[in-house]
Amino acid sequence: MTVGIDIGENAAPGGGRMLVDLEELLATRLLVQGNSGSGKSHLLRRLLEQSAPWVQQCVIDPEGDFVTLAEKYGHVVVEADRSEADLVRVAGRVRQHRVSVVVSLEGLDAEQQMRAAAAFLGGLFDADRDHWYPMLVVVDEAQLFAPMAAGEVSDDARKLSLGAMTNLMCRGRKRGLAGVIATQRLAKLAKNVAAEASNFLMGRTFLDIDMARAADLLGMDRRQAESFRDLARGHFVALGPALSRRPVPVRIGTVETAARSTSPKLMPLPETPAEAARDLILAPLEPEPMRPRPERRPAPPPPPSTNDLLAELVRARPAASGETATPPSAEELAHAAQARAAAIDEILRDLLADPDAAFRSVAVLYQDFLVRLRIKRVPGDAPTLAAFKKRLSVARAGVEAGTIPEESWARAESAAADLPEDIQGVYLLLARAAFEGAPCPPDGEIARACGSRSPGRARRLVQYMESRGHVVTRADLRGQRIVALPDLGVETAPGDPAAWEEPQESGGSDLFAAG
């Protein structure tokens, strides 16, 4: 069945009424373009009114202009201020019961409009196959829902809306959905959405880029494109299988319903005396009612660390097993502290036994140290990062318990505290060698103490400490280095700076060694 929809008058000489083949329109879709005030909404309203008795309709209305169709033609107004899941369900019922609707997006911000339109169009698109009845889907201001480029909205909302519009124009025909989209500017509309329309109604436009694109769609040359500037309000150029095989001018006819928002009209200002107008504008404002202050709850305490939880479990274990907890004696406490210190020293020695441990960052070593503490079930709180760095410097210096008097080593640690953290271990290494009367450590060993493989870095560190007065270096008759530590009053024995070999991993053989 062929149904001709009268949208107005063919303005060409000898033209008559301009009829739109509705069945062909459902198969080939329509694109309407025109600047603000060119009459796009008037054209859409004329098309909707004339086709309302013949086909189910859905209008995506960003400004709420088409809700007046409900009064005369029975469209159901769907307010979009609801959840996306609700909009999907409503769209499914719309297709099932073949009810014409106007989806009003008025009052929503740009991103909410895009998400609501995407949800409703997605519900129409995903309806059951049994409900794929013909439907005219009109989207006003389509550049809002299928923008050419990203705007102020989130990428997620843009992708959802653009995907729904693409489905409508590219894949909607087989599901009975015929897209009719209107835009102010073709340059703002995504090309993959506009390219699927086979029918065009081009209204007044002024920008060169929009005129060139409109002329290209209509098969007109550049000189003919200038005519789009001269089109009056409500005048369009039509082309397409449902309209005309050649571009023809069209004057859109009258409509029976009116939009709630109309173009501004000039009207005289109210005759208000100047003093009265001043009183109206500058009258004292009524004080705003006091709002109750919301009760501020204190911030919750930070959650306990894993080490605190483990220590609490260790302390609570005797009570949980039913044993009677007795306060430990002073001797027991001292013995426990010694055992704890010995366990920590053993863990540090095992940690540094790995040849690659010297070249790992302190943060990585500290995490490994905490794991080993939990594995060994060392009681008490774990040492802080600062305490760990201090212990690590001592361990890297290779100091064995009892080999150096505690008072002398305390003076060494106090002198090292004036140096940066990454150099303290080097100073303690030299102090250990001086206290023991050992030869001066070679450059390779000094570099290893500061986490480096570069002997040059070791020499620069020694020179830095010497420039600050912490050490004094000299050479004996054989050219071997002696380092004196003025703050401690000791010096190392002569040592060869180059006498160093990289320690090798023990165990395992070279699979590729020659037999």
Short mmCIF file of C-alpha atoms in Angstrom, two decimals:
data_model
loop_
_atom_site.label_atom_id
_atom_site.label_comp_id
_atom_site.label_asym_id
_atom_site.label_seq_id
_atom_site.Cartn_x
_atom_site.Cartn_y
_atom_site.Cartn_z
CA MET A 1 0.00 0.00 0.00
CA THR A 2 1.32 3.42 -0.98
CA VAL A 3 0.56 6.31 1.38
CA GLY A 4 1.44 9.87 0.34
CA ILE A 5 2.05 12.29 3.20
CA ASP A 6 1.43 15.92 2.31
CA ILE A 7 4.15 18.07 3.86
CA GLY A 8 3.53 21.23 1.89
CA GLU A 9 3.83 22.80 -1.53
CA ASN A 10 6.31 22.12 -4.30
CA ALA A 11 7.69 25.64 -4.86
CA ALA A 12 9.06 24.87 -8.33
CA PRO A 13 7.21 26.40 -11.29
CA GLY A 14 4.23 24.22 -12.10
CA GLY A 15 4.69 22.16 -8.95
CA GLY A 16 1.76 20.95 -6.89
CA ARG A 17 1.58 19.38 -3.46
CA MET A 18 4.74 17.82 -2.06
CA LEU A 19 3.98 14.23 -1.08
CA VAL A 20 6.25 11.92 0.88
CA ASP A 21 6.00 8.21 0.06
CA LEU A 22 5.63 6.89 3.62
CA GLU A 23 6.44 3.28 2.78
CA GLU A 24 9.60 4.35 0.95
CA LEU A 25 10.50 6.69 3.81
CA LEU A 26 10.34 3.78 6.28
CA ALA A 27 12.90 1.95 4.16
CA THR A 28 15.27 4.80 3.30
CA ARG A 29 15.26 7.22 6.31
CA LEU A 30 15.36 11.04 6.34
CA LEU A 31 17.85 13.76 7.29
CA VAL A 32 16.69 17.35 7.95
CA GLN A 33 19.27 20.14 8.23
CA GLY A 34 18.89 23.85 8.91
CA ASN A 35 20.12 26.62 11.16
CA SER A 36 18.20 27.64 14.24
CA GLY A 37 15.01 29.39 13.10
CA SER A 38 14.93 27.75 9.67
CA GLY A 39 11.79 25.75 10.47
CA LYS A 40 13.13 22.25 11.23
CA SER A 41 10.82 21.65 14.18
CA HIS A 42 7.88 22.96 12.13
CA LEU A 43 8.74 20.50 9.35
CA LEU A 44 9.00 17.58 11.80
CA ARG A 45 5.67 18.51 13.38
CA ARG A 46 4.00 18.63 9.96
CA LEU A 47 5.43 15.21 9.09
CA LEU A 48 4.33 13.73 12.43
CA GLU A 49 0.82 15.15 12.24
CA GLN A 50 0.23 13.95 8.68
CA SER A 51 1.61 10.44 9.30
CA ALA A 52 0.13 9.89 12.80
CA PRO A 53 -2.89 7.88 11.55
CA TRP A 54 -0.73 5.57 9.44
CA VAL A 55 2.35 4.61 11.42
CA GLN A 56 3.53 4.29 15.02
CA GLN A 57 5.79 7.16 16.09
CA CYS A 58 8.50 7.84 18.66
CA VAL A 59 9.93 11.34 19.16
CA ILE A 60 13.18 11.95 21.05
CA ASP A 61 12.49 15.50 22.22
CA PRO A 62 15.36 17.30 24.02
CA GLU A 63 13.38 20.53 24.65
CA GLY A 64 9.88 19.18 25.32
CA ASP A 65 8.43 20.92 22.24
CA PHE A 66 6.50 17.93 20.87
CA VAL A 67 4.57 16.96 24.00
CA THR A 68 1.59 18.90 22.62
CA LEU A 69 1.06 16.05 20.13
CA ALA A 70 -0.45 14.10 23.02
CA GLU A 71 -3.49 16.41 23.22
CA LYS A 72 -4.66 15.86 19.64
CA TYR A 73 -3.05 12.64 18.43
CA GLY A 74 -2.89 10.57 21.61
CA HIS A 75 0.88 10.29 21.98
CA VAL A 76 2.01 9.12 25.42
CA VAL A 77 4.55 11.47 27.02
CA VAL A 78 7.43 9.58 28.64
CA GLU A 79 9.40 11.74 31.05
CA ALA A 80 13.02 10.66 30.90
CA ASP A 81 13.86 11.46 34.54
CA ARG A 82 13.90 7.80 35.48
CA SER A 83 16.48 5.04 35.57
CA GLU A 84 17.98 3.66 32.38
CA ALA A 85 16.57 0.22 33.18
CA ASP A 86 13.06 1.70 33.41
CA LEU A 87 13.49 3.43 30.05
CA VAL A 88 14.55 0.15 28.43
CA ARG A 89 11.46 -1.61 29.82
CA VAL A 90 9.15 1.22 28.70
CA ALA A 91 10.64 1.08 25.19
CA GLY A 92 9.95 -2.65 25.03
CA ARG A 93 6.30 -2.09 25.98
CA VAL A 94 6.03 0.70 23.39
CA ARG A 95 7.00 -1.72 20.64
CA GLN A 96 4.84 -4.50 22.03
CA HIS A 97 1.63 -2.43 22.27
CA ARG A 98 2.32 -0.18 19.23
CA VAL A 99 1.75 3.09 21.11
CA SER A 100 3.13 6.39 19.80
CA VAL A 101 5.25 8.22 22.37
CA VAL A 102 7.15 11.45 22.95
CA VAL A 103 10.26 10.97 25.10
CA SER A 104 10.70 14.33 26.82
CA LEU A 105 14.29 15.02 27.90
CA GLU A 106 13.50 18.51 29.18
CA GLY A 107 15.19 19.36 32.47
CA LEU A 108 18.11 16.95 32.08
CA ASP A 109 21.68 18.04 31.50
CA ALA A 110 23.54 17.09 28.33
CA GLU A 111 25.04 13.87 29.65
CA GLN A 112 21.78 12.69 31.22
CA GLN A 113 19.98 13.38 27.93
CA MET A 114 22.50 11.29 26.02
CA ARG A 115 22.23 8.38 28.45
CA ALA A 116 18.42 8.49 28.51
CA ALA A 117 18.15 8.65 24.71
CA ALA A 118 20.66 5.81 24.36
CA ALA A 119 18.70 3.65 26.83
CA PHE A 120 15.34 4.26 25.12
CA LEU A 121 16.66 3.76 21.59
CA GLY A 122 18.45 0.64 22.78
CA GLY A 123 15.18 -0.69 24.20
CA LEU A 124 13.43 -0.10 20.86
CA PHE A 125 16.28 -1.75 18.98
CA ASP A 126 16.47 -4.81 21.26
CA ALA A 127 12.74 -5.57 21.27
CA ASP A 128 11.58 -9.13 20.54
CA ARG A 129 11.34 -10.09 16.88
CA ASP A 130 7.59 -10.59 17.22
CA HIS A 131 7.24 -6.84 17.96
CA TRP A 132 9.20 -5.48 14.98
CA TYR A 133 6.32 -3.36 13.69
CA PRO A 134 7.03 -0.29 11.49
CA MET A 135 7.87 2.79 13.56
CA LEU A 136 8.93 6.31 12.64
CA VAL A 137 11.67 7.39 15.10
CA VAL A 138 12.18 11.17 15.02
CA VAL A 139 15.25 12.61 16.77
CA ASP A 140 15.34 16.39 17.05
CA GLU A 141 18.71 18.11 17.53
CA ALA A 142 20.49 14.90 16.51
CA GLN A 143 23.91 16.51 16.81
CA LEU A 144 23.46 16.32 20.59
CA PHE A 145 23.16 12.53 20.51
CA ALA A 146 25.57 11.73 17.65
CA PRO A 147 28.27 14.42 17.92
CA MET A 148 31.09 14.53 15.44
CA ALA A 149 33.66 15.16 18.18
CA ALA A 150 33.86 14.70 21.93
CA GLY A 151 32.52 17.57 24.00
CA GLU A 152 32.11 18.26 27.69
CA VAL A 153 30.29 14.99 28.38
CA SER A 154 32.08 11.81 29.40
CA ASP A 155 33.39 9.42 26.78
CA ASP A 156 31.16 6.67 28.18
CA ALA A 157 27.95 8.67 27.65
CA ARG A 158 29.06 9.74 24.16
CA LYS A 159 29.84 6.17 23.12
CA LEU A 160 26.47 4.91 24.40
CA SER A 161 24.49 7.63 22.60
CA LEU A 162 26.49 7.44 19.38
CA GLY A 163 26.15 3.65 19.33
CA ALA A 164 22.37 3.86 19.76
CA MET A 165 22.05 6.43 16.95
CA THR A 166 24.26 4.35 14.67
CA ASN A 167 22.12 1.28 15.32
CA LEU A 168 18.99 3.30 14.55
CA MET A 169 20.27 4.60 11.21
CA CYS A 170 22.38 1.61 10.06
CA ARG A 171 20.58 -1.46 11.37
CA GLY A 172 17.15 -0.22 12.36
CA ARG A 173 15.45 -0.86 8.99
CA LYS A 174 15.31 -4.62 9.44
CA ARG A 175 13.72 -4.10 12.85
CA GLY A 176 11.06 -1.76 11.45
CA LEU A 177 12.72 1.41 12.80
CA ALA A 178 12.90 4.34 10.35
CA GLY A 179 15.15 7.15 11.55
CA VAL A 180 14.21 10.76 10.91
CA ILE A 181 16.97 12.99 12.30
CA ALA A 182 17.17 16.78 12.35
CA THR A 183 20.30 18.81 13.01
CA GLN A 184 21.33 22.44 13.02
CA ARG A 185 24.73 21.74 11.50
CA LEU A 186 25.85 18.82 9.38
CA ALA A 187 29.45 19.47 10.41
CA LYS A 188 28.53 18.64 14.03
CA LEU A 189 26.75 15.38 13.16
CA ALA A 190 28.69 12.11 13.02
CA LYS A 191 29.26 11.16 9.38
CA ASN A 192 28.42 7.46 9.82
CA VAL A 193 24.98 8.50 11.14
CA ALA A 194 24.23 11.09 8.45
CA ALA A 195 25.49 8.89 5.63
CA GLU A 196 22.77 6.26 6.16
CA ALA A 197 19.95 8.63 5.20
CA SER A 198 18.77 8.51 1.56
CA ASN A 199 16.26 11.37 1.80
CA PHE A 200 17.22 14.97 2.53
CA LEU A 201 15.44 18.20 3.36
CA MET A 202 18.00 21.01 3.51
CA GLY A 203 17.01 24.35 4.98
CA ARG A 204 18.69 27.69 5.47
CA THR A 205 22.37 27.61 6.45
CA PHE A 206 25.17 30.17 6.32
CA LEU A 207 28.49 28.49 7.11
CA ASP A 208 30.55 27.44 4.11
CA ILE A 209 31.37 24.02 5.52
CA ASP A 210 27.69 23.22 6.09
CA MET A 211 26.64 24.52 2.67
CA ALA A 212 29.38 22.50 0.96
CA ARG A 213 28.37 19.32 2.77
CA ALA A 214 24.66 19.87 2.04
CA ALA A 215 25.41 20.51 -1.63
CA ASP A 216 27.53 17.37 -1.76
CA LEU A 217 24.67 15.28 -0.34
CA LEU A 218 22.22 16.74 -2.86
CA GLY A 219 24.60 16.44 -5.82
CA MET A 220 24.78 20.21 -6.36
CA ASP A 221 27.85 22.22 -7.37
CA ARG A 222 29.49 24.96 -5.34
CA ARG A 223 27.63 27.81 -7.03
CA GLN A 224 24.27 26.20 -6.33
CA ALA A 225 25.28 25.75 -2.69
CA GLU A 226 25.11 29.54 -2.23
CA SER A 227 21.32 29.29 -2.60
CA PHE A 228 21.01 27.78 0.91
CA ARG A 229 21.73 31.24 2.33
CA ASP A 230 18.68 32.68 0.58
CA LEU A 231 16.08 30.14 1.79
CA ALA A 232 13.27 31.66 3.84
CA ARG A 233 11.92 30.19 7.07
CA GLY A 234 9.98 27.01 6.34
CA HIS A 235 11.56 26.55 2.88
CA PHE A 236 13.68 23.49 2.16
CA VAL A 237 15.33 21.71 -0.75
CA ALA A 238 14.12 18.10 -1.02
CA LEU A 239 15.82 15.09 -2.58
CA GLY A 240 15.46 11.34 -2.18
CA PRO A 241 13.50 8.28 -3.29
CA ALA A 242 10.66 9.13 -0.92
CA LEU A 243 10.61 12.80 -2.00
CA SER A 244 11.93 13.58 -5.48
CA ARG A 245 14.49 12.23 -7.92
CA ARG A 246 15.82 15.75 -8.47
CA PRO A 247 16.37 18.56 -5.95
CA VAL A 248 13.16 20.59 -5.65
CA PRO A 249 12.24 23.54 -3.41
CA VAL A 250 9.54 22.85 -0.82
CA ARG A 251 7.40 25.22 1.25
CA ILE A 252 6.25 23.41 4.40
CA GLY A 253 2.53 23.60 5.13
CA THR A 254 0.69 24.62 8.29
CA VAL A 255 0.42 22.54 11.45
CA GLU A 256 -2.47 21.88 13.82
CA THR A 257 -0.52 21.80 17.09
CA ALA A 258 1.93 24.31 18.46
CA ALA A 259 5.13 24.01 20.41
CA ARG A 260 5.21 25.11 24.01
CA SER A 261 8.26 27.24 23.28
CA THR A 262 8.04 29.66 20.36
CA SER A 263 10.34 32.22 18.82
CA PRO A 264 10.61 35.44 20.83
CA LYS A 265 8.24 38.23 19.77
CA LEU A 266 8.71 41.92 20.35
CA MET A 267 6.42 43.41 22.98
CA PRO A 268 6.34 46.81 24.71
CA LEU A 269 7.98 47.22 28.09
CA PRO A 270 5.69 47.71 31.12
CA GLU A 271 5.05 51.34 32.05
CA THR A 272 6.58 51.35 35.52
CA PRO A 273 7.79 54.60 37.16
CA ALA A 274 11.51 54.74 37.76
CA GLU A 275 11.17 54.91 41.57
CA ALA A 276 8.78 51.96 41.62
CA ALA A 277 11.10 49.97 39.39
CA ARG A 278 13.99 50.77 41.73
CA ASP A 279 11.99 49.59 44.73
CA LEU A 280 11.03 46.40 42.90
CA ILE A 281 14.63 45.55 42.05
CA LEU A 282 16.53 46.81 45.09
CA ALA A 283 14.02 46.01 47.82
CA PRO A 284 15.65 44.29 50.84
CA LEU A 285 15.74 40.57 50.32
CA GLU A 286 14.06 38.32 52.81
CA PRO A 287 16.60 36.42 54.89
CA GLU A 288 16.96 32.85 53.86
CA PRO A 289 15.73 30.32 56.40
CA MET A 290 18.48 28.85 58.52
CA ARG A 291 19.29 25.37 57.44
CA PRO A 292 20.12 22.87 60.12
CA ARG A 293 23.77 22.06 60.10
CA PRO A 294 24.43 18.46 59.23
CA GLU A 295 25.95 16.49 62.02
CA ARG A 296 29.56 15.79 61.26
CA ARG A 297 30.70 12.44 62.40
CA PRO A 298 34.33 12.05 63.32
CA ALA A 299 36.45 10.31 60.76
CA PRO A 300 36.89 6.62 61.51
CA PRO A 301 40.33 5.61 62.75
CA PRO A 302 42.64 4.10 60.17
CA PRO A 303 42.53 0.31 59.95
CA PRO A 304 45.30 -1.49 61.83
CA SER A 305 48.23 -2.71 59.80
CA THR A 306 48.88 -6.37 59.12
CA ASN A 307 51.81 -6.36 61.51
CA ASP A 308 49.64 -4.92 64.30
CA LEU A 309 47.01 -7.60 63.73
CA LEU A 310 49.63 -10.37 63.78
CA ALA A 311 51.20 -8.99 66.95
CA GLU A 312 47.77 -8.78 68.59
CA LEU A 313 47.06 -12.40 67.66
CA VAL A 314 50.38 -13.48 69.14
CA ARG A 315 49.68 -11.62 72.37
CA ALA A 316 46.14 -12.96 72.60
CA ARG A 317 47.03 -16.60 71.89
CA PRO A 318 47.59 -17.73 75.54
CA ALA A 319 44.30 -16.20 76.67
CA ALA A 320 42.43 -17.82 73.77
CA SER A 321 43.74 -21.29 74.69
CA GLY A 322 42.44 -21.00 78.22
CA GLU A 323 45.83 -20.50 79.91
CA THR A 324 46.23 -18.08 82.77
CA ALA A 325 48.22 -15.08 81.59
CA THR A 326 50.87 -13.98 84.09
CA PRO A 327 52.95 -10.84 83.69
CA PRO A 328 56.48 -11.71 82.51
CA SER A 329 59.43 -11.01 84.76
CA ALA A 330 62.23 -8.58 83.98
CA GLU A 331 64.59 -11.43 83.10
CA GLU A 332 62.04 -12.93 80.74
CA LEU A 333 61.50 -9.58 79.07
CA ALA A 334 65.26 -9.09 78.62
CA HIS A 335 65.66 -12.59 77.25
CA ALA A 336 62.74 -12.05 74.85
CA ALA A 337 64.26 -8.76 73.65
CA GLN A 338 67.61 -10.45 73.03
CA ALA A 339 65.94 -13.33 71.19
CA ARG A 340 63.96 -10.86 69.10
CA ALA A 341 67.08 -8.83 68.21
CA ALA A 342 68.96 -12.02 67.34
CA ALA A 343 66.08 -13.18 65.10
CA ILE A 344 66.00 -9.82 63.31
CA ASP A 345 69.79 -9.90 62.80
CA GLU A 346 69.54 -13.42 61.39
CA ILE A 347 66.78 -12.34 58.99
CA LEU A 348 68.90 -9.40 57.84
CA ARG A 349 71.90 -11.69 57.23
CA ASP A 350 69.74 -14.09 55.23
CA LEU A 351 68.28 -11.15 53.31
CA LEU A 352 71.72 -9.81 52.37
CA ALA A 353 73.09 -13.25 51.56
CA ASP A 354 71.43 -12.95 48.15
CA PRO A 355 74.05 -11.44 45.78
CA ASP A 356 71.39 -9.23 44.18
CA ALA A 357 70.15 -7.86 47.52
CA ALA A 358 72.78 -5.11 47.53
CA PHE A 359 71.32 -3.65 44.35
CA ARG A 360 67.64 -3.63 45.33
CA SER A 361 65.92 -0.51 46.62
CA VAL A 362 65.36 -0.07 50.33
CA ALA A 363 61.57 -0.22 49.84
CA VAL A 364 61.78 -3.63 48.14
CA LEU A 365 64.13 -4.95 50.83
CA TYR A 366 61.81 -3.66 53.56
CA GLN A 367 58.81 -5.50 52.08
CA ASP A 368 60.89 -8.69 51.85
CA PHE A 369 61.99 -8.14 55.44
CA LEU A 370 58.37 -7.84 56.67
CA VAL A 371 57.43 -11.06 54.91
CA ARG A 372 60.34 -12.91 56.51
CA LEU A 373 59.31 -11.55 59.92
CA ARG A 374 55.84 -13.07 59.51
CA ILE A 375 57.25 -16.35 58.26
CA LYS A 376 59.62 -16.60 61.25
CA ARG A 377 56.79 -15.52 63.62
CA VAL A 378 58.98 -12.90 65.29
CA PRO A 379 56.85 -11.44 68.14
CA GLY A 380 56.22 -7.75 68.64
CA ASP A 381 55.75 -4.88 66.25
CA ALA A 382 57.83 -4.78 63.10
CA PRO A 383 60.60 -2.15 62.98
CA THR A 384 59.69 1.04 61.18
CA LEU A 385 61.24 1.88 57.83
CA ALA A 386 63.66 4.33 59.51
CA ALA A 387 64.77 1.68 62.02
CA PHE A 388 65.12 -0.85 59.22
CA LYS A 389 67.38 1.51 57.25
CA LYS A 390 69.60 1.93 60.31
CA ARG A 391 69.85 -1.82 60.86
CA LEU A 392 70.43 -2.37 57.14
CA SER A 393 73.38 0.03 57.17
CA VAL A 394 74.93 -1.86 60.08
CA ALA A 395 74.31 -5.19 58.39
CA ARG A 396 75.84 -4.00 55.13
CA ALA A 397 78.88 -2.82 57.07
CA GLY A 398 79.38 -6.45 58.14
CA VAL A 399 79.60 -5.77 61.89
CA GLU A 400 79.45 -8.93 64.00
CA ALA A 401 78.07 -8.80 67.52
CA GLY A 402 80.81 -8.46 70.15
CA THR A 403 83.66 -7.63 67.75
CA ILE A 404 83.47 -3.85 68.37
CA PRO A 405 82.72 -2.26 71.75
CA GLU A 406 79.22 -0.86 71.97
CA GLU A 407 80.44 2.58 73.03
CA SER A 408 82.76 2.84 70.02
CA TRP A 409 80.10 1.66 67.60
CA ALA A 410 77.57 4.12 69.07
CA ARG A 411 80.04 6.95 68.30
CA ALA A 412 80.32 5.65 64.74
CA GLU A 413 76.56 5.59 64.29
CA SER A 414 76.30 9.11 65.73
CA ALA A 415 78.93 10.40 63.29
CA ALA A 416 77.22 8.64 60.37
CA ALA A 417 73.89 10.28 61.24
CA ASP A 418 75.17 13.59 59.83
CA LEU A 419 75.49 12.04 56.38
CA PRO A 420 72.72 11.31 53.83
CA GLU A 421 71.04 7.94 54.30
CA ASP A 422 72.52 6.39 51.15
CA ILE A 423 76.08 7.19 52.38
CA GLN A 424 75.75 6.17 56.04
CA GLY A 425 76.36 2.51 55.20
CA VAL A 426 79.64 3.42 53.46
CA TYR A 427 80.86 5.36 56.50
CA LEU A 428 79.99 2.47 58.83
CA LEU A 429 81.81 0.05 56.53
CA LEU A 430 84.95 2.18 56.79
CA ALA A 431 84.45 2.54 60.56
CA ARG A 432 84.17 -1.23 60.98
CA ALA A 433 87.40 -1.78 59.06
CA ALA A 434 89.14 0.94 61.12
CA PHE A 435 87.98 -0.45 64.47
CA GLU A 436 89.07 -3.97 63.49
CA GLY A 437 92.37 -2.78 62.01
CA ALA A 438 91.41 -4.38 58.69
CA PRO A 439 92.62 -3.15 55.30
CA CYS A 440 90.66 -0.34 53.68
CA PRO A 441 87.72 -1.85 51.75
CA PRO A 442 88.20 -1.82 47.96
CA ASP A 443 86.06 0.31 45.68
CA GLY A 444 83.86 -2.64 44.66
CA GLU A 445 82.91 -3.42 48.25
CA ILE A 446 82.21 0.26 48.99
CA ALA A 447 79.99 0.48 45.89
CA ARG A 448 78.11 -2.64 46.96
CA ALA A 449 77.45 -1.11 50.39
CA CYS A 450 75.58 1.76 48.70
CA GLY A 451 73.69 -0.49 46.27
CA SER A 452 75.81 0.10 43.18
CA ARG A 453 78.13 -1.86 40.89
CA SER A 454 80.19 1.18 39.87
CA PRO A 455 83.67 1.58 41.45
CA GLY A 456 83.62 5.14 40.17
CA ARG A 457 80.61 5.88 42.34
CA ALA A 458 82.48 4.47 45.35
CA ARG A 459 85.43 6.79 44.71
CA ARG A 460 83.09 9.79 44.36
CA LEU A 461 81.40 8.95 47.67
CA VAL A 462 84.74 8.74 49.47
CA GLN A 463 85.75 12.08 47.93
CA TYR A 464 82.41 13.58 49.02
CA MET A 465 82.91 12.44 52.62
CA GLU A 466 86.46 13.77 52.54
CA SER A 467 85.24 17.17 51.27
CA ARG A 468 82.88 17.34 54.24
CA GLY A 469 85.60 16.44 56.73
CA HIS A 470 84.23 13.04 57.74
CA VAL A 471 87.22 11.07 56.41
CA VAL A 472 90.81 11.70 55.35
CA THR A 473 92.46 9.52 52.69
CA ARG A 474 96.17 8.98 51.99
CA ALA A 475 98.35 6.43 50.22
CA ASP A 476 101.31 4.47 51.52
CA LEU A 477 104.56 3.84 49.66
CA ARG A 478 102.98 0.97 47.69
CA GLY A 479 100.05 3.15 46.56
CA GLN A 480 97.52 1.42 48.79
CA ARG A 481 94.75 3.49 50.33
CA ILE A 482 94.40 4.35 54.00
CA VAL A 483 91.22 6.03 55.30
CA ALA A 484 91.27 7.90 58.62
CA LEU A 485 88.08 8.84 60.51
CA PRO A 486 88.87 11.99 62.59
CA ASP A 487 85.62 11.88 64.58
CA LEU A 488 86.46 8.36 65.82
CA GLY A 489 90.24 8.69 66.07
CA VAL A 490 90.93 5.51 64.10
CA GLU A 491 92.13 4.62 60.62
CA THR A 492 92.10 1.57 58.39
CA ALA A 493 95.11 -0.53 57.42
CA PRO A 494 96.42 -0.05 53.87
CA GLY A 495 94.21 -1.69 51.24
CA ASP A 496 94.21 -2.07 47.46
CA PRO A 497 91.25 -0.09 46.01
CA ALA A 498 91.02 -2.43 43.01
CA ALA A 499 91.21 -5.73 44.97
CA TRP A 500 87.57 -6.77 44.63
CA GLU A 501 85.75 -9.66 43.00
CA GLU A 502 81.97 -9.79 42.55
CA PRO A 503 80.60 -12.55 44.85
CA GLN A 504 79.14 -15.49 42.93
CA GLU A 505 75.95 -17.35 43.79
CA SER A 506 76.67 -20.63 45.54
CA GLY A 507 75.19 -23.87 44.33
CA GLY A 508 74.24 -24.85 40.82
CA SER A 509 76.54 -25.36 37.87
CA ASP A 510 76.80 -23.85 34.45
CA LEU A 511 74.74 -26.03 32.15
CA PHE A 512 76.68 -24.77 29.14
CA ALA A 513 80.18 -25.19 30.60
CA ALA A 514 82.46 -27.36 28.58
CA GLY A 515 82.70 -30.88 30.00
#
